Structure formats: C-alpha cells, structure tokens
Amino acid sequence: MPRRPGLSGRLKLTLSYAGFLAVAGALLLAVVWGFILRYVPDNSQGLLGTSPNRYLLVRTFAPAAALAMCFLLVFGLVAGWILAGRMLAPLTRITAAARTAGNGSLSHRIRMEGRQDEFRELADTFDTMLGQLEAHVAEQRRFAANASHELRTPLAISQSLLDLARKDPARRNQDELFDRLHAVNTRSIALTEALLLLSRSDRGNLARESVDLSLIAEEAAENLLGLAEQRGITLDVTGAAARTSGSAELLLRMVTNLLQNAIVHNLPIAGTVTVHTETRHDTCLLRVENTGHPVPAELLPTLTEPFQRGTQRVRTDEHAGVGLGLAIVNSVVRAHDGTLDLVARPAGGLLVTVRLPGTP
C-alpha cells in the first residue's frame, strides 16, 4: 500500500547513536561540573587566596565543555552513520533478494557469509524459503503442463473420431464410434474430477469430523471387491478401530485409491492385498500391502508425483487411470497432518503405511 516518505533506518540509527553519545557526554560533564563547584568557594579570593573561584572556572571550563559537546555530537553522527551502514548491510542484501524474488526470479540466493547472528539466521531462513518456493513453483508448472497434456489427449481423440465420421459417415460404425467417444469422455471426466479433488485436498480447508479408518477400509474394500474377484486377487481387511479427525469423503478416496492401486498393480494370478488398521501411541495406522512385481528403489520417490504410473507411462486396460492415484493419496494425507511411507517388498509389491493423528 502507498506510504508517506520517512526517515531511513540508517538515519534513525545514526541519530540514535549521536543522541545517546551526546546525552552520555552531557551527564558526564554535569557530574564533573557538580564535583568541581562543590569544592570551589564562591568568593573573590578563591580557595586560600590562591585557587581560582567559581567565576573563573565558569569562564574557563564552559567553553571547553561546549567544544567537547560539539565534538561528541559530530563524532556521534559520523561514527553512527558508518556503524549503522555496517550493521544494516546484511538487511540491505536481504531486501534486494526479496525484491528480486518479487520480480519473479526465485533462483537468487543470499548466501551470507560470516558467523551466526540474527541477520545471518534471517538470511539462511530466507534462502530456505526461496528454495522451497522455487521447488513448489516448478512442481506446479510441471503439474500444469502434464495436466494440459492429459486433457488435450482425449479431446484430440474425440475430435479425430468426429472428423472421420463426418468425412465418411457411411463407412463408420455408429455403435463403435459411440463406444469410443463414451470411453474417451469418461476418461476426461475422471481426470477432471481427480484434478478437482487434488486441488481441494491441497487447500487444506477441510470440514473435519470423527472418522473410523477401519470402517472406511471396509467400505472401500466392499466397493472394490468386484474388481479384485475379476482379477483373481484375494482382498483381506484386518485390524481394530482407528479413529481420526478429518473429511470422511477424502479419507474414503484415499483408501480407495490405495486399494485400487494395489489391485491393479499386482500379480496376474493368485495375488493378495491386505489392509490393516490400528491405533498406536495416539496415532492411527493404515497399512496396505500387496503382492506384485519388484519395484525399483529409485522409483519409489516418484510414485506420489502427479501423472506417474509406476514403470509404465501408459496403461491400455480399462483401469488405466490418469496417474493421480498416489498423488491424491499423498495430498489427502498432508491435508490431514499425516505421513505417507512407501516401502518396496523384497518379494515384490508395495507396503504403504499411512499415519494420521488419532482422536479418543
């Protein structure tokens, strides 16, 4: 907002230094003057007829005191200006870095040298904040680019199908055309809903209520039981009640995504998925363990990134997904102040552990 111009911080510190020095000098002169006048007689003969009297001391001491005060004032201004400049130099660098970041350049760092003090701590904190902000902006740009690509693909397919049908309507199978358009449209709707859900969970403004993760797990398992039976997967839900505070809708989507991911990325024959809930030391635990192919350790950190689909970029079955399943899970966990751990099982598959704050 607009502000009226005022004195700079350096000038304020300079005036403070000079004023303090002048006041200290005045007090010192006053003390000296008081002790001198206390032992000097006020008569024409002075002390024992030989020492000067008060009148002579005033005539000789007052000009010297005034000269000393002027020197202290000038010295205080000059020295205060130099000291204030040296003290505020780190703050000037921090301000310049903040102005550079405000103009859109987030790659600049202060990297202030010297021993630890308040200004160095502020500079290091600002550098850390810039690093996190730069990473967040880069992630958002990458997410926007991937989302644009994913949304453009089904739209381009729909346009191509409609163009072919319009050019040669007699040779096109209308039922096949409608089926393919329906599949493409369904995928577009699923992607849009996933993006909206991811944005909602990232905002963190949740309507919280008491939720039992064991009931959520049973509901999600019941909804996906048909998919598990279709793929020959054994789905088992165990554990005890685990109450937490949060959004029941988002937590249900989190568990559903975990189970669907565990079912789809599993062995082609005789695979298993185990869901376990419990409360341990005021923490709600949800563990989803599935069999499957071995997962490389270097792939684990990328699984929660948007639009990453394990070792394959594209799947061709009816449960291809949009690469947002574990990204939504991670976002929901963060919105509920929890943690998400992914561990590759030695025999293949994943062990996913969700920890959320528990409630009585």
XYZ file of C-alpha atoms in Angstrom:
360
model
C 0.000 0.000 0.000
C 1.236 3.604 -0.520
C 3.137 5.136 2.369
C 4.388 8.624 3.080
C 8.172 9.016 2.827
C 10.022 8.922 6.132
C 13.481 8.696 7.610
C 15.569 5.713 6.626
C 16.552 3.112 9.168
C 20.203 4.065 8.802
C 19.469 7.723 9.566
C 17.318 6.778 12.555
C 20.102 4.621 13.971
C 22.642 7.390 13.318
C 20.543 9.939 15.197
C 20.035 7.430 17.995
C 23.785 6.791 18.313
C 24.601 10.516 18.239
C 21.834 11.388 20.678
C 22.901 8.683 23.109
C 26.510 9.816 22.924
C 25.527 13.454 23.442
C 23.352 12.631 26.443
C 26.095 10.477 27.966
C 28.648 13.281 27.455
C 26.304 15.853 28.962
C 25.734 13.675 32.014
C 29.475 13.157 32.436
C 30.167 16.892 32.202
C 27.368 17.593 34.627
C 28.836 15.184 37.166
C 32.306 16.691 36.776
C 30.922 20.199 36.973
C 28.968 19.352 40.111
C 32.011 17.937 41.930
C 34.154 20.938 40.910
C 31.647 23.508 42.098
C 31.164 21.606 45.328
C 34.755 22.199 46.480
C 35.434 25.604 44.919
C 34.447 28.623 47.078
C 32.309 31.329 45.602
C 34.287 34.482 46.711
C 36.663 36.944 45.185
C 39.771 35.387 46.837
C 39.193 31.821 45.791
C 40.472 28.892 47.813
C 43.102 30.126 50.406
C 43.556 33.211 48.299
C 45.437 31.334 45.580
C 42.992 28.955 43.810
C 40.510 30.211 41.216
C 36.951 30.849 42.283
C 33.756 29.701 40.646
C 33.608 32.681 38.342
C 36.985 31.917 36.817
C 36.159 28.213 36.495
C 32.931 29.040 34.685
C 34.786 31.360 32.289
C 37.459 28.761 31.515
C 35.574 25.435 31.767
C 32.312 26.322 29.987
C 33.855 26.982 26.517
C 35.902 23.778 26.736
C 32.783 21.819 27.765
C 30.791 23.304 24.875
C 33.579 22.430 22.431
C 33.703 18.885 23.811
C 29.938 18.534 23.391
C 30.118 19.709 19.779
C 32.903 17.230 19.111
C 30.872 14.402 20.679
C 27.841 15.331 18.575
C 29.774 15.425 15.299
C 31.684 12.282 16.179
C 28.456 10.527 17.096
C 26.841 11.453 13.763
C 29.805 10.347 11.654
C 30.560 7.199 13.612
C 26.864 6.359 13.921
C 26.373 6.695 10.162
C 29.281 4.327 9.493
C 28.273 1.815 12.162
C 24.623 1.857 11.070
C 25.689 1.211 7.480
C 27.794 -1.762 8.518
C 25.053 -3.139 10.761
C 22.318 -2.763 8.112
C 24.390 -4.075 5.193
C 23.030 -7.658 5.636
C 19.500 -6.291 5.789
C 20.115 -4.427 2.545
C 21.172 -7.668 0.848
C 18.090 -9.435 2.185
C 15.849 -6.628 0.914
C 17.488 -6.788 -2.518
C 16.975 -10.559 -2.627
C 13.315 -10.159 -1.609
C 12.812 -7.546 -4.329
C 14.424 -9.856 -6.881
C 12.157 -12.711 -5.795
C 9.164 -10.381 -6.007
C 10.026 -9.724 -9.645
C 9.794 -13.461 -10.384
C 13.420 -14.601 -10.081
C 13.407 -17.364 -7.456
C 16.832 -18.808 -8.275
C 18.720 -15.990 -6.488
C 20.200 -16.813 -3.068
C 21.764 -14.522 -0.465
C 24.351 -16.997 0.861
C 25.532 -14.555 3.517
C 28.979 -15.288 4.882
C 30.225 -14.704 8.418
C 29.459 -16.111 11.843
C 25.967 -16.895 13.046
C 23.876 -13.964 14.252
C 20.324 -12.665 13.829
C 20.923 -11.319 10.310
C 22.677 -14.499 9.133
C 19.859 -16.584 10.592
C 17.309 -14.435 8.772
C 19.267 -14.743 5.513
C 19.548 -18.532 5.839
C 15.828 -18.790 6.586
C 15.057 -16.631 3.558
C 17.280 -18.797 1.343
C 15.474 -21.908 2.589
C 12.120 -20.295 1.896
C 13.222 -19.324 -1.624
C 14.380 -22.888 -2.285
C 11.062 -24.344 -1.154
C 9.118 -21.736 -3.111
C 11.152 -22.391 -6.258
C 10.582 -26.133 -5.934
C 6.862 -25.591 -5.353
C 6.531 -23.289 -8.373
C 8.463 -25.747 -10.541
C 6.195 -28.551 -9.338
C 3.092 -26.506 -10.119
C 4.370 -25.672 -13.598
C 5.197 -29.301 -14.246
C 1.778 -30.305 -12.946
C 0.027 -27.743 -15.168
C 1.977 -28.918 -18.207
C 1.166 -32.567 -17.518
C -2.490 -31.777 -16.829
C -2.734 -29.825 -20.073
C -1.192 -32.731 -21.958
C -3.507 -35.269 -20.330
C -6.589 -33.144 -21.013
C -5.572 -32.422 -24.594
C -5.148 -36.101 -25.477
C -8.792 -37.230 -25.052
C -10.036 -34.035 -26.675
C -7.799 -34.658 -29.687
C -9.025 -38.255 -29.907
C -12.655 -37.109 -29.806
C -12.023 -34.533 -32.490
C -10.312 -37.123 -34.711
C -13.204 -39.581 -34.325
C -15.763 -36.924 -35.148
C -13.758 -35.722 -38.165
C -13.537 -39.264 -39.563
C -17.236 -39.851 -39.020
C -18.109 -36.593 -40.753
C -15.851 -37.249 -43.750
C -17.168 -40.765 -44.362
C -20.382 -41.301 -42.397
C -21.464 -44.320 -44.448
C -18.395 -46.416 -43.598
C -18.280 -45.620 -39.928
C -19.846 -47.977 -37.402
C -22.011 -45.722 -35.278
C -22.040 -48.064 -32.288
C -18.250 -48.319 -32.322
C -17.979 -44.558 -32.638
C -20.314 -44.003 -29.693
C -18.463 -46.554 -27.576
C -15.086 -44.949 -28.231
C -16.431 -41.452 -27.634
C -18.035 -42.644 -24.407
C -14.751 -44.169 -23.222
C -12.796 -41.014 -24.073
C -15.383 -38.807 -22.390
C -15.398 -41.000 -19.278
C -11.633 -40.722 -19.062
C -11.815 -36.932 -19.412
C -14.403 -36.708 -16.640
C -12.305 -38.939 -14.372
C -9.245 -36.803 -14.984
C -11.150 -33.578 -14.293
C -12.631 -34.958 -11.070
C -9.206 -36.154 -9.954
C -7.702 -32.728 -10.611
C -10.502 -31.028 -8.669
C -10.088 -33.459 -5.777
C -6.326 -32.926 -5.751
C -6.801 -29.147 -5.704
C -9.355 -29.412 -2.904
C -7.147 -31.581 -0.718
C -4.132 -29.306 -1.344
C -6.014 -26.289 0.021
C -6.391 -27.973 3.408
C -9.664 -26.222 4.365
C -11.439 -29.412 5.405
C -14.683 -29.911 7.272
C -13.409 -32.229 9.991
C -15.356 -34.903 11.814
C -14.550 -38.051 13.755
C -13.808 -40.871 11.307
C -13.010 -44.543 11.924
C -10.407 -45.728 9.420
C -11.402 -49.363 9.936
C -14.931 -48.614 8.689
C -13.522 -46.582 5.808
C -11.272 -49.503 4.857
C -14.189 -51.964 4.954
C -16.311 -49.684 2.768
C -13.520 -49.196 0.217
C -12.817 -52.942 0.150
C -16.502 -53.686 -0.405
C -16.643 -51.228 -3.300
C -13.601 -52.814 -4.961
C -14.428 -56.435 -4.201
C -15.791 -56.974 -7.716
C -12.591 -55.675 -9.311
C -10.490 -57.882 -7.015
C -12.538 -61.002 -7.872
C -12.350 -60.179 -11.564
C -8.555 -60.138 -11.384
C -8.282 -63.109 -9.049
C -6.974 -61.005 -6.140
C -7.610 -62.001 -2.528
C -8.653 -58.889 -0.587
C -8.373 -59.111 3.205
C -9.255 -56.399 5.767
C -7.999 -56.813 9.343
C -7.285 -54.729 12.414
C -9.132 -52.707 15.021
C -10.851 -49.358 15.206
C -8.652 -46.362 14.405
C -10.336 -43.017 14.910
C -9.014 -39.800 13.473
C -10.355 -36.335 12.657
C -10.853 -35.312 9.048
C -13.000 -35.463 5.948
C -14.712 -38.829 5.553
C -15.078 -38.273 1.791
C -11.390 -37.533 1.237
C -10.265 -40.359 3.516
C -12.525 -42.779 1.639
C -10.993 -41.634 -1.644
C -7.520 -42.058 -0.140
C -8.167 -45.662 0.923
C -9.974 -46.429 -2.349
C -7.025 -45.174 -4.380
C -4.610 -47.243 -2.313
C -6.674 -50.407 -2.713
C -7.286 -49.857 -6.421
C -3.591 -49.246 -6.971
C -2.746 -52.404 -5.009
C -5.242 -54.463 -7.016
C -4.282 -53.155 -10.466
C -0.508 -53.364 -9.866
C -0.484 -56.945 -8.677
C 0.334 -60.441 -9.862
C -1.719 -61.716 -12.807
C -2.620 -64.870 -10.862
C -3.213 -65.506 -7.131
C -2.323 -62.023 -5.933
C -3.179 -60.728 -2.460
C -3.996 -57.347 -0.918
C -4.025 -56.926 2.859
C -5.453 -53.891 4.647
C -4.754 -53.428 8.350
C -5.835 -50.629 10.714
C -4.817 -49.981 14.308
C -4.159 -47.253 16.866
C -0.674 -46.958 18.317
C 0.506 -44.206 20.688
C -2.228 -41.706 19.727
C -1.558 -42.375 16.035
C -3.889 -44.052 13.548
C -2.155 -46.512 11.251
C -3.424 -47.787 7.930
C -1.269 -50.371 6.141
C -1.957 -51.600 2.620
C 0.291 -54.444 1.470
C 0.087 -56.138 -1.895
C 1.966 -58.698 -3.912
C 3.279 -57.829 -7.316
C 6.361 -57.337 -9.397
C 9.521 -55.955 -7.726
C 9.578 -52.156 -7.523
C 12.979 -50.466 -8.019
C 14.067 -48.374 -5.047
C 14.779 -45.338 -7.235
C 11.176 -45.410 -8.464
C 9.576 -45.040 -5.012
C 10.054 -41.248 -4.616
C 8.342 -40.611 -7.975
C 5.227 -42.688 -7.293
C 3.484 -39.849 -5.417
C 4.197 -37.325 -8.167
C 1.249 -36.434 -10.395
C 0.879 -38.300 -13.700
C 3.396 -41.011 -12.787
C 2.138 -44.557 -13.418
C 4.822 -46.804 -11.985
C 7.193 -48.208 -14.556
C 4.805 -47.568 -17.435
C 3.709 -44.195 -18.655
C 0.567 -45.529 -20.298
C -1.674 -48.474 -19.464
C -4.039 -49.929 -22.004
C -6.598 -51.742 -19.852
C -9.916 -50.419 -18.575
C -8.302 -49.285 -15.304
C -5.592 -47.188 -16.885
C -6.151 -44.264 -14.569
C -4.619 -40.844 -15.040
C -1.513 -41.127 -12.870
C -3.044 -39.187 -9.971
C -3.949 -42.038 -7.597
C -0.988 -41.895 -5.216
C -0.635 -38.137 -5.765
C -4.167 -37.703 -4.394
C -3.338 -40.060 -1.523
C -0.257 -38.029 -0.651
C -2.200 -34.777 -0.847
C -5.014 -36.079 1.373
C -2.512 -37.364 3.939
C -0.757 -33.982 4.055
C -4.094 -32.181 4.425
C -4.806 -34.344 7.491
C -1.361 -33.658 9.031
C -0.220 -37.219 8.468
C 2.672 -39.036 6.842
C 2.843 -41.484 3.933
C 5.547 -44.152 3.666
C 6.092 -46.401 0.647
C 8.368 -49.421 1.012
C 9.155 -51.949 -1.704
C 8.626 -55.535 -0.533
C 11.588 -57.859 -1.187
C 9.282 -60.422 -2.773
C 7.580 -57.795 -4.944
C 4.794 -55.309 -4.476
C 4.477 -52.427 -2.031
C 3.859 -51.806 1.642
C 2.086 -48.466 2.083
C 1.757 -47.050 5.605
C -0.426 -44.028 6.420
C -0.063 -42.387 9.828
C -2.695 -39.883 10.952
C -3.218 -38.084 14.272
C -5.592 -40.138 16.425
C -8.568 -38.956 18.460
C -10.127 -40.539 21.552
